[in-house]
PDB file of N, CA, C and O in Angstrom:
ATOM      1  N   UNK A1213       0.837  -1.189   0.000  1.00 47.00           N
ATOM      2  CA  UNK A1213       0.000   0.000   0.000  1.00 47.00           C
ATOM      3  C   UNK A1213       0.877   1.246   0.000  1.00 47.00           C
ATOM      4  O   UNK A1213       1.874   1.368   0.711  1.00 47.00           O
ATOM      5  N   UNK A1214       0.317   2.381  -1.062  1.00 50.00           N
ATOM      6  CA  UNK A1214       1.348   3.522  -0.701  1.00 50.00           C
ATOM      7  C   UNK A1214       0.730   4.404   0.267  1.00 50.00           C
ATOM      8  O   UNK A1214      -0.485   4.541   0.409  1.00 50.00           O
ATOM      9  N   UNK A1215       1.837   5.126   1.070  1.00 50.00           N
ATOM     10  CA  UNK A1215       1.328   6.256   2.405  1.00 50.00           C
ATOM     11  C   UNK A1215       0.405   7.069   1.689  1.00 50.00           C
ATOM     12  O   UNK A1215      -0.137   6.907   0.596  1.00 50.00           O
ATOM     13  N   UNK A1216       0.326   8.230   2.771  1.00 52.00           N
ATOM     14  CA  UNK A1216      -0.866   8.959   2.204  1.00 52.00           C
ATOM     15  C   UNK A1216      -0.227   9.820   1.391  1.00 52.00           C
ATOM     16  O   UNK A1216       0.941  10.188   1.518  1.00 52.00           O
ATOM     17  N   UNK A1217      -1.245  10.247   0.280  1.00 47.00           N
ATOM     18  CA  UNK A1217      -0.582  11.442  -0.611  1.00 47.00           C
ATOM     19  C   UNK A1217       0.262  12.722   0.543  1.00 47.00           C
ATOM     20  O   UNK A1217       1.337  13.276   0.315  1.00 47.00           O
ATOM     21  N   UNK A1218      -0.394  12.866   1.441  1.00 46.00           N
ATOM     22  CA  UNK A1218       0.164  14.467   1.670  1.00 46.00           C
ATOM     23  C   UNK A1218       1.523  13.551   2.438  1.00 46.00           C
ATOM     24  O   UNK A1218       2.318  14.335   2.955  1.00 46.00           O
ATOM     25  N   UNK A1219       1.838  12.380   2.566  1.00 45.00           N
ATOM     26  CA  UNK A1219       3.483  12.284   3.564  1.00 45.00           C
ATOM     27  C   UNK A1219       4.378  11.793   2.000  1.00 45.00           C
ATOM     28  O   UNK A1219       5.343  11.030   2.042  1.00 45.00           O
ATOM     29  N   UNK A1220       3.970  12.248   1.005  1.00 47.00           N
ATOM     30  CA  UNK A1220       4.324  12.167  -0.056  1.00 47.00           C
ATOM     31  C   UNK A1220       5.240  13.379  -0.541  1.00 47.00           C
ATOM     32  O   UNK A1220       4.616  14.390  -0.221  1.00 47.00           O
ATOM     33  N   UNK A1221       6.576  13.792  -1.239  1.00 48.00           N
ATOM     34  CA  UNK A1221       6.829  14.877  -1.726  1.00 48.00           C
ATOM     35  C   UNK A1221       6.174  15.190  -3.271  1.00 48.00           C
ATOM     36  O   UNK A1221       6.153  14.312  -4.133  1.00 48.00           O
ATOM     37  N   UNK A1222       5.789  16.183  -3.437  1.00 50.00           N
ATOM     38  CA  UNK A1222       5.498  16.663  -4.854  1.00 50.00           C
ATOM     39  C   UNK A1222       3.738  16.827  -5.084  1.00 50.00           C
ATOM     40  O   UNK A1222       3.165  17.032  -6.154  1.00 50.00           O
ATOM     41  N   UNK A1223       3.232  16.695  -3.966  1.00 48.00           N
ATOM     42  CA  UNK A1223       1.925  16.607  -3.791  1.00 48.00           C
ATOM     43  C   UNK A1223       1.260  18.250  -4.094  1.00 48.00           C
ATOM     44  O   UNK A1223       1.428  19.345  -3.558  1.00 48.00           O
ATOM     45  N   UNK A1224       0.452  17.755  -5.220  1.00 48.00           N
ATOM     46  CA  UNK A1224      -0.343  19.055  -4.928  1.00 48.00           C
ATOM     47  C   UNK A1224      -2.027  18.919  -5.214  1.00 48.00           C
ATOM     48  O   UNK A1224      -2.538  17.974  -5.815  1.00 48.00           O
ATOM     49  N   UNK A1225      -2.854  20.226  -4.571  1.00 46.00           N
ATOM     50  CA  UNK A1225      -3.839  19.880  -5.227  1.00 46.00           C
ATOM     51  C   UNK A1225      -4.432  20.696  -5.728  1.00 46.00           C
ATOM     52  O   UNK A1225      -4.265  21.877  -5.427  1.00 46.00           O
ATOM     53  N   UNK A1226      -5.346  20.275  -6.690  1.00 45.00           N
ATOM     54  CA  UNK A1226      -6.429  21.243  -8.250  1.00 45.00           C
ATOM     55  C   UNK A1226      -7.492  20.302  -8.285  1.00 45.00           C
ATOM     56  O   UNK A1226      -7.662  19.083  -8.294  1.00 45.00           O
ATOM     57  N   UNK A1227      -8.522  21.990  -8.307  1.00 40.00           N
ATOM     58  CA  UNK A1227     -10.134  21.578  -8.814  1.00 40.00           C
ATOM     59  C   UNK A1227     -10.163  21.442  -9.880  1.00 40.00           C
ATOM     60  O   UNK A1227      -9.444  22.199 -10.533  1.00 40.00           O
ATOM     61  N   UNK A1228     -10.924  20.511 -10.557  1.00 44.00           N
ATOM     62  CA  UNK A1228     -11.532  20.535 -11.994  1.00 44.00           C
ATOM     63  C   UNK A1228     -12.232  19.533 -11.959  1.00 44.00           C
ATOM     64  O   UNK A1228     -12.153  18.589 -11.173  1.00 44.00           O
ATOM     65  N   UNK A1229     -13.154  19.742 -13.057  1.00 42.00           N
ATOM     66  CA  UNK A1229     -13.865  18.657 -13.832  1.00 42.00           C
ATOM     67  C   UNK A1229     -13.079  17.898 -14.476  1.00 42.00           C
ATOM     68  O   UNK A1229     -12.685  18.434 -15.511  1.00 42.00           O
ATOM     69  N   UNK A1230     -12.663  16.819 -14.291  1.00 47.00           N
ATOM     70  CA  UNK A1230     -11.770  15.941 -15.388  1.00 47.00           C
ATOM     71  C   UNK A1230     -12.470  14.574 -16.234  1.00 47.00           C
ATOM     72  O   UNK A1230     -12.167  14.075 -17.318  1.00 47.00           O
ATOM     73  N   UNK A1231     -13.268  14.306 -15.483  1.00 47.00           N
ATOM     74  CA  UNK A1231     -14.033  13.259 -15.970  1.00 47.00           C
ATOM     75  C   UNK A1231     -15.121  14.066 -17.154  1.00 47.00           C
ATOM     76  O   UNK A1231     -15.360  15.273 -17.111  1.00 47.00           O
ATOM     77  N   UNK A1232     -15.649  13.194 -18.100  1.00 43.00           N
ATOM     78  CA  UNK A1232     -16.265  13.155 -19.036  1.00 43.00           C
ATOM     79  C   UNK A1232     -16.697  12.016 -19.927  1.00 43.00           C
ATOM     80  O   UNK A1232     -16.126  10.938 -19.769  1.00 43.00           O
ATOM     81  N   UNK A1233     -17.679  12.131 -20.885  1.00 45.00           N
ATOM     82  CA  UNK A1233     -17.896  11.031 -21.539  1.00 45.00           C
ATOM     83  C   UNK A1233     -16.878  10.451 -22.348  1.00 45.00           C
ATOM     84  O   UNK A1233     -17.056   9.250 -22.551  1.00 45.00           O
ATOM     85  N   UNK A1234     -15.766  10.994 -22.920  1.00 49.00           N
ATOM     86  CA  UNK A1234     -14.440  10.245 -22.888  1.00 49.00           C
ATOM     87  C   UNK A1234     -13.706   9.785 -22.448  1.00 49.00           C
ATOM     88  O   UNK A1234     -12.635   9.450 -22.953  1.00 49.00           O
ATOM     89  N   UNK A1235     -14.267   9.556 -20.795  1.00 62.00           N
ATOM     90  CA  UNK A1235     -13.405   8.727 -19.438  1.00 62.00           C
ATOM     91  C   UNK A1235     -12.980  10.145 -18.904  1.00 62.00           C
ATOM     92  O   UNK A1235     -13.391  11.304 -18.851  1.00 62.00           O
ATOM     93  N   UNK A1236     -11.572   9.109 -18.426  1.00 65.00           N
ATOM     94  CA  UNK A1236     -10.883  10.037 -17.225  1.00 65.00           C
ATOM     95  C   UNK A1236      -9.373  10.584 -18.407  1.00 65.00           C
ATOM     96  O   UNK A1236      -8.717  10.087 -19.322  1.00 65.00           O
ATOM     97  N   UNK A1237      -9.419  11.537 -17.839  1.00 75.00           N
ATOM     98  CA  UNK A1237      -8.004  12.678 -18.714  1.00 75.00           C
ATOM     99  C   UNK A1237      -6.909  12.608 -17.913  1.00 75.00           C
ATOM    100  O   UNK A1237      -6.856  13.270 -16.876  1.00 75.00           O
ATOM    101  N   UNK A1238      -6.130  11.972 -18.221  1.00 81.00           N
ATOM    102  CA  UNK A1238      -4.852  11.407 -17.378  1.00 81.00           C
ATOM    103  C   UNK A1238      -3.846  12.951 -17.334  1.00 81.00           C
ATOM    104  O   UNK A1238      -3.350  13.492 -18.322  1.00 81.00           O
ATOM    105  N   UNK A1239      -3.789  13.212 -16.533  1.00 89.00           N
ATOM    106  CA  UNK A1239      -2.825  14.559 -16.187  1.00 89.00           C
ATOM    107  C   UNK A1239      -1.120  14.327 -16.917  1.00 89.00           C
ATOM    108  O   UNK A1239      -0.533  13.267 -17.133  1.00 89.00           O
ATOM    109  N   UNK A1240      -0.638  15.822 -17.180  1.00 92.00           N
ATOM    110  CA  UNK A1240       0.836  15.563 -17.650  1.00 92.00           C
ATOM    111  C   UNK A1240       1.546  15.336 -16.483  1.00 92.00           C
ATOM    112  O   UNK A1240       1.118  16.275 -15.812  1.00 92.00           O
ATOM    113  N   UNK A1241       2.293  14.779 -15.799  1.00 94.00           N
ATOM    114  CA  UNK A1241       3.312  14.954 -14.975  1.00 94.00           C
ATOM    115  C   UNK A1241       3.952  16.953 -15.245  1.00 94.00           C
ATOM    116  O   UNK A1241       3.925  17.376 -16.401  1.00 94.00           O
ATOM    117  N   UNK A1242       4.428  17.874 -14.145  1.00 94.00           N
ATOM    118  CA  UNK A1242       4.309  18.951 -14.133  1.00 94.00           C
ATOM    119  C   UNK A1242       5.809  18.760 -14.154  1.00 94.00           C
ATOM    120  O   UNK A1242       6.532  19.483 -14.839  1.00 94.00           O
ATOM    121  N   UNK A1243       6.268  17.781 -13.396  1.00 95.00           N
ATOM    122  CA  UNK A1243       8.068  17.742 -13.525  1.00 95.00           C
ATOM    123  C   UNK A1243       8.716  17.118 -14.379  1.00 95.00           C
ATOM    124  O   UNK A1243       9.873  17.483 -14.588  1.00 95.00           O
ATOM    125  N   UNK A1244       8.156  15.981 -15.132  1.00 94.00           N
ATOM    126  CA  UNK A1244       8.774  15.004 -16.119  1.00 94.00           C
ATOM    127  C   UNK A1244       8.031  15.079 -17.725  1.00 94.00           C
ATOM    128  O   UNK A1244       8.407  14.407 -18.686  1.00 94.00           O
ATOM    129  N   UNK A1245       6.791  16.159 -17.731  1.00 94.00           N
ATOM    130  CA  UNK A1245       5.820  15.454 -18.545  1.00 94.00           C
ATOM    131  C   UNK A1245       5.539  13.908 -18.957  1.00 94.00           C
ATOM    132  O   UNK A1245       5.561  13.456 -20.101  1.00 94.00           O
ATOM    133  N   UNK A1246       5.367  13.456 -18.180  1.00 92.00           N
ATOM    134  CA  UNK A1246       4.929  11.881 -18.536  1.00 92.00           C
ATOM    135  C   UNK A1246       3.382  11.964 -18.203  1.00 92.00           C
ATOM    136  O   UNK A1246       3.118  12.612 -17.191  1.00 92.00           O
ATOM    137  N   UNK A1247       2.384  11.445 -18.853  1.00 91.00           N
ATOM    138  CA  UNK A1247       0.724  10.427 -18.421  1.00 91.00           C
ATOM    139  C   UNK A1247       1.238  10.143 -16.995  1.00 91.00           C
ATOM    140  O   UNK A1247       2.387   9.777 -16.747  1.00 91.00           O
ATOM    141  N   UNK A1248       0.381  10.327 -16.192  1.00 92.00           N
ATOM    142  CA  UNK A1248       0.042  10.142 -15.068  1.00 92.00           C
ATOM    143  C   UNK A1248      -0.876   9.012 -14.794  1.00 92.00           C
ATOM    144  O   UNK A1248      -1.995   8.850 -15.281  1.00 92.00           O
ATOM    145  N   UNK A1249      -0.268   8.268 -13.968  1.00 91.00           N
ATOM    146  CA  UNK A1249      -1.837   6.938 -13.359  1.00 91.00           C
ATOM    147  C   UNK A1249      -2.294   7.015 -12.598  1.00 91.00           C
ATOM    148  O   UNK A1249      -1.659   7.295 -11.581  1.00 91.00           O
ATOM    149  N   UNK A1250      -3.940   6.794 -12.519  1.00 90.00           N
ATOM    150  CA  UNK A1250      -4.293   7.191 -11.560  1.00 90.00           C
ATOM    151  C   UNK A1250      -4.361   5.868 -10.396  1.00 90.00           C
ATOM    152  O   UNK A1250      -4.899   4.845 -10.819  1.00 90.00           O
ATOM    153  N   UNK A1251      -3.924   5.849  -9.185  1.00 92.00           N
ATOM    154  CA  UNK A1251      -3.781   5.382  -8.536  1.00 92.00           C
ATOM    155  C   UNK A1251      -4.664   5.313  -7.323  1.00 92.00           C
ATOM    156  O   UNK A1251      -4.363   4.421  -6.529  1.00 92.00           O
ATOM    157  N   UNK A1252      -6.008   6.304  -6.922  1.00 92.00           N
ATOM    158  CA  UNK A1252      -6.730   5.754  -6.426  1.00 92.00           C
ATOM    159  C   UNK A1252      -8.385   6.600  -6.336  1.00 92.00           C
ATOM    160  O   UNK A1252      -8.114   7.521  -7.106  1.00 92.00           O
ATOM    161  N   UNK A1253      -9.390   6.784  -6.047  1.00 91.00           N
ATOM    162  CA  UNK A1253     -10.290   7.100  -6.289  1.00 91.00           C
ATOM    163  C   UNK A1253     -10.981   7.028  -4.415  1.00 91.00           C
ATOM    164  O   UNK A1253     -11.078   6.008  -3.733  1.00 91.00           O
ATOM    165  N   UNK A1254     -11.202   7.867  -4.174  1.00 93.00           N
ATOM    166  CA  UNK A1254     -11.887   8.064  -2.942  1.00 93.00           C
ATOM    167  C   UNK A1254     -13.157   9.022  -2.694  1.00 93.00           C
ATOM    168  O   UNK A1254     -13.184   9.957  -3.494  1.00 93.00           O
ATOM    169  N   UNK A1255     -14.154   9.004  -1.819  1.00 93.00           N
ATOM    170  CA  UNK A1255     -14.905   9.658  -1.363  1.00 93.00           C
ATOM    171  C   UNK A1255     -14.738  11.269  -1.144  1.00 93.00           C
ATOM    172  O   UNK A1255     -13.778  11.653  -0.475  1.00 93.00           O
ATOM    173  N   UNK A1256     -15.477  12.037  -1.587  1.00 92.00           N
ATOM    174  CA  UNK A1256     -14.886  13.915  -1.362  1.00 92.00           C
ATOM    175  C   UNK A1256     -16.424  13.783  -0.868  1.00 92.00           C
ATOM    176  O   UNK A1256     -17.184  12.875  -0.528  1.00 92.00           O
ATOM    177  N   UNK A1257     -16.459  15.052  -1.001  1.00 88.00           N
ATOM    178  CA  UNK A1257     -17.812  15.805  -0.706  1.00 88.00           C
ATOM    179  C   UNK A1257     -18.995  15.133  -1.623  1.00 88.00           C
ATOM    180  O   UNK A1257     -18.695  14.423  -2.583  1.00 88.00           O
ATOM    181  N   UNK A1258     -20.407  15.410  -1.254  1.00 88.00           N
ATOM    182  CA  UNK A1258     -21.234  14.916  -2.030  1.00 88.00           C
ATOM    183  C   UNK A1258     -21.197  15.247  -3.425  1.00 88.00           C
ATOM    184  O   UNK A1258     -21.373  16.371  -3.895  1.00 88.00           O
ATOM    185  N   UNK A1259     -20.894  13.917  -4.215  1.00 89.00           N
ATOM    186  CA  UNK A1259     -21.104  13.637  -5.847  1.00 89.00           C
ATOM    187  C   UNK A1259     -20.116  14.415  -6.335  1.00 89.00           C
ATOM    188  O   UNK A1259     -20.259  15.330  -7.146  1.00 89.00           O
ATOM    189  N   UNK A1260     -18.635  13.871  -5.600  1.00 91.00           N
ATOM    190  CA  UNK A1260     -17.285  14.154  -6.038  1.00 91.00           C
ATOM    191  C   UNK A1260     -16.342  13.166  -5.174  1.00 91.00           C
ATOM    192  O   UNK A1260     -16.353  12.561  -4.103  1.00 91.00           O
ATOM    193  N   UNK A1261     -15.748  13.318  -5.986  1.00 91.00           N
ATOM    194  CA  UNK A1261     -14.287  11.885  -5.580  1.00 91.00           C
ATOM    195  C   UNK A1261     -13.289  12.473  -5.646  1.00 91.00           C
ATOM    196  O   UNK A1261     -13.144  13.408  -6.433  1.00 91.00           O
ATOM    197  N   UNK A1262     -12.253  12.015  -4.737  1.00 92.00           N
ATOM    198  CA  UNK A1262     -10.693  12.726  -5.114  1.00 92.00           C
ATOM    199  C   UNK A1262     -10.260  11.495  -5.765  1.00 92.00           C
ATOM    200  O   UNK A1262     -10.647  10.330  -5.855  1.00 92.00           O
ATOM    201  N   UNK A1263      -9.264  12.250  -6.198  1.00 91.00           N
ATOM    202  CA  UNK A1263      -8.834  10.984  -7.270  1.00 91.00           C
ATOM    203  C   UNK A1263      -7.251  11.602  -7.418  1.00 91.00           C
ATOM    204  O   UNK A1263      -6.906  12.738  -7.742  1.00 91.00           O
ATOM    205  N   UNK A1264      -6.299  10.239  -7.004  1.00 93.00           N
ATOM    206  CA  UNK A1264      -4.807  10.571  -7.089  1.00 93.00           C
ATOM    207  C   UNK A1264      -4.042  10.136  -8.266  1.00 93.00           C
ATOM    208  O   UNK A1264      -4.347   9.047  -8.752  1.00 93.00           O
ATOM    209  N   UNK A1265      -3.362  10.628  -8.648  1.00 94.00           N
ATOM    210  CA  UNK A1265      -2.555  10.236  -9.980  1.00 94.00           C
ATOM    211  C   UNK A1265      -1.152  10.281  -9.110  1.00 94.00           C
ATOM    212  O   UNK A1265      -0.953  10.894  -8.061  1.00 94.00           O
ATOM    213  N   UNK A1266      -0.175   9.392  -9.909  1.00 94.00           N
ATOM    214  CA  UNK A1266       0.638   9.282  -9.773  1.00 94.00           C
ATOM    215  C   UNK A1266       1.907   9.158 -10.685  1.00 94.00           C
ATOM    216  O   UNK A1266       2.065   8.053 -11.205  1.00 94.00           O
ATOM    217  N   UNK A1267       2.972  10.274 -10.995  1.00 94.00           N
ATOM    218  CA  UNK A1267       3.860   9.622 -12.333  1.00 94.00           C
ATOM    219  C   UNK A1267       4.472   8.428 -12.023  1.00 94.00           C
ATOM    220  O   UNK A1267       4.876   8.257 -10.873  1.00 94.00           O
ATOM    221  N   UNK A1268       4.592   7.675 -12.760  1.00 93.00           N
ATOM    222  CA  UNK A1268       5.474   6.395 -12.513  1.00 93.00           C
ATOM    223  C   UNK A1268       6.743   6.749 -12.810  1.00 93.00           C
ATOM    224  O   UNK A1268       7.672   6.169 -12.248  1.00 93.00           O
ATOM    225  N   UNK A1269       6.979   7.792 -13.772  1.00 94.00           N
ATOM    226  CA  UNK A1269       8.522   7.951 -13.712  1.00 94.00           C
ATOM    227  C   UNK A1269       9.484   8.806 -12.443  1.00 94.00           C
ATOM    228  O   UNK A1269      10.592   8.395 -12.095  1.00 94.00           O
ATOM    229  N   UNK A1270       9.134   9.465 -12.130  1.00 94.00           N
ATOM    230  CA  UNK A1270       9.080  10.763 -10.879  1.00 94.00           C
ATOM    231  C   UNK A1270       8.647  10.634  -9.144  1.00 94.00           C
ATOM    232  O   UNK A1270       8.940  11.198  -8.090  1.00 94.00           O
ATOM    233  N   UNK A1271       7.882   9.663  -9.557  1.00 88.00           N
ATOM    234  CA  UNK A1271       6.549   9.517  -8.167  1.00 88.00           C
ATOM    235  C   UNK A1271       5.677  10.617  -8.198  1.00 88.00           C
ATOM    236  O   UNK A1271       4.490  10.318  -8.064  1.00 88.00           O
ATOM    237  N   UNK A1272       6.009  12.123  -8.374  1.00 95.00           N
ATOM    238  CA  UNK A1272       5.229  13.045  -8.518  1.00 95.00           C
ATOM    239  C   UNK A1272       3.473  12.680  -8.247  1.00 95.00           C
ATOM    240  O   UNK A1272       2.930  12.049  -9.154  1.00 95.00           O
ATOM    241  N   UNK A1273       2.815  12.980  -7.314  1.00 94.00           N
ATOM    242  CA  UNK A1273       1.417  12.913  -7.167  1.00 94.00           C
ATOM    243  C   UNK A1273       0.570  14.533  -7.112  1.00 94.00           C
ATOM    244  O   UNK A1273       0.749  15.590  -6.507  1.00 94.00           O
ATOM    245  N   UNK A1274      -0.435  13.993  -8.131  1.00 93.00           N
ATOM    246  CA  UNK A1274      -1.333  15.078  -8.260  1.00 93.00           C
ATOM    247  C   UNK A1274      -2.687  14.785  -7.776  1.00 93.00           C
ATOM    248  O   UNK A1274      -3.266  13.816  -8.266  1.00 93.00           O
ATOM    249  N   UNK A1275      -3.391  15.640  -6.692  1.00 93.00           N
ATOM    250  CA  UNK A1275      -4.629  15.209  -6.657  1.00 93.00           C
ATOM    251  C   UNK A1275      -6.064  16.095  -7.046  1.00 93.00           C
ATOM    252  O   UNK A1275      -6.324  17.233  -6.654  1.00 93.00           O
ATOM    253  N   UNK A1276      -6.641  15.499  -7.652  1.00 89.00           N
ATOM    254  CA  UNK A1276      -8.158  16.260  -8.314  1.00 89.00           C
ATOM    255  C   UNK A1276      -9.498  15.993  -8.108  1.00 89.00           C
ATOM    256  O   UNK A1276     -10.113  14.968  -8.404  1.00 89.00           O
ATOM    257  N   UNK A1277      -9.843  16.859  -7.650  1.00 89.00           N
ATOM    258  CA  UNK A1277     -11.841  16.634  -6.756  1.00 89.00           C
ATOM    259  C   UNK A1277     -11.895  16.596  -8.275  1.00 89.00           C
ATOM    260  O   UNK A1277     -11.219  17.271  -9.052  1.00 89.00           O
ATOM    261  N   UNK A1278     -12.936  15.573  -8.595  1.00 86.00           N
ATOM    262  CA  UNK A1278     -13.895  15.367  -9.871  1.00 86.00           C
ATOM    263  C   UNK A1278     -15.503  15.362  -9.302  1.00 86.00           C
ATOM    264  O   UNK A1278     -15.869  14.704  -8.328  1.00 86.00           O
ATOM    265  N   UNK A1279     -16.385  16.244 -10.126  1.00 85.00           N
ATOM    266  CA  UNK A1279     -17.392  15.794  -9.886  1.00 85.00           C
ATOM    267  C   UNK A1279     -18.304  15.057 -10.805  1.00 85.00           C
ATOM    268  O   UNK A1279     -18.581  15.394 -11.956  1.00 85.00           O
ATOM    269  N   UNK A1280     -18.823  13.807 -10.036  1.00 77.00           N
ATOM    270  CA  UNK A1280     -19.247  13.055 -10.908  1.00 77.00           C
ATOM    271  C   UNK A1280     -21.058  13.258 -11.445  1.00 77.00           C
ATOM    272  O   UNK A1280     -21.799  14.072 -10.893  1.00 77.00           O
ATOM    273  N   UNK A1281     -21.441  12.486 -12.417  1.00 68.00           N
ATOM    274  CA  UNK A1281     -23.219  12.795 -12.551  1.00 68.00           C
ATOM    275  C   UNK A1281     -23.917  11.956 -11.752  1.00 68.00           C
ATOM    276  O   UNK A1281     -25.146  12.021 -11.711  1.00 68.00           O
TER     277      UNK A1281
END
């Protein structure tokens, strides 16, 4: 299991809508530009999820409230 994002270095976080009927929009990495994976999907506020990405090349983690329909 990985720790929590915030005992993580490179952590940050941003609102947006990312989800859509074309799925999920995989973020650039901000330090490596690489696709980002997303690595986990959790509970936010009502009818929104945080959702963590992670670069695989960097570790770099980004996290994004999505709200879902």
């Amino acid at each position: 299991a990985l720790p929590p994002a915030t005992a993580r270095t490179g952590v940050s976080m941003q609102i947006s809508h990312f989800i859509n009927r074309d799925g999920i929009k995989h973020p650039k990495c901000a330090v490596c530009d690489v696709s980002m994976w997303l690595a986990r999907v959790e509970p936010d506020k009502s009818d929104h999820d945080k959702c963590t990405f992670e670069c695989p090349v960097c570790e770099n983690v980004v996290v994004e409230i999505a709200k879902y329909r």
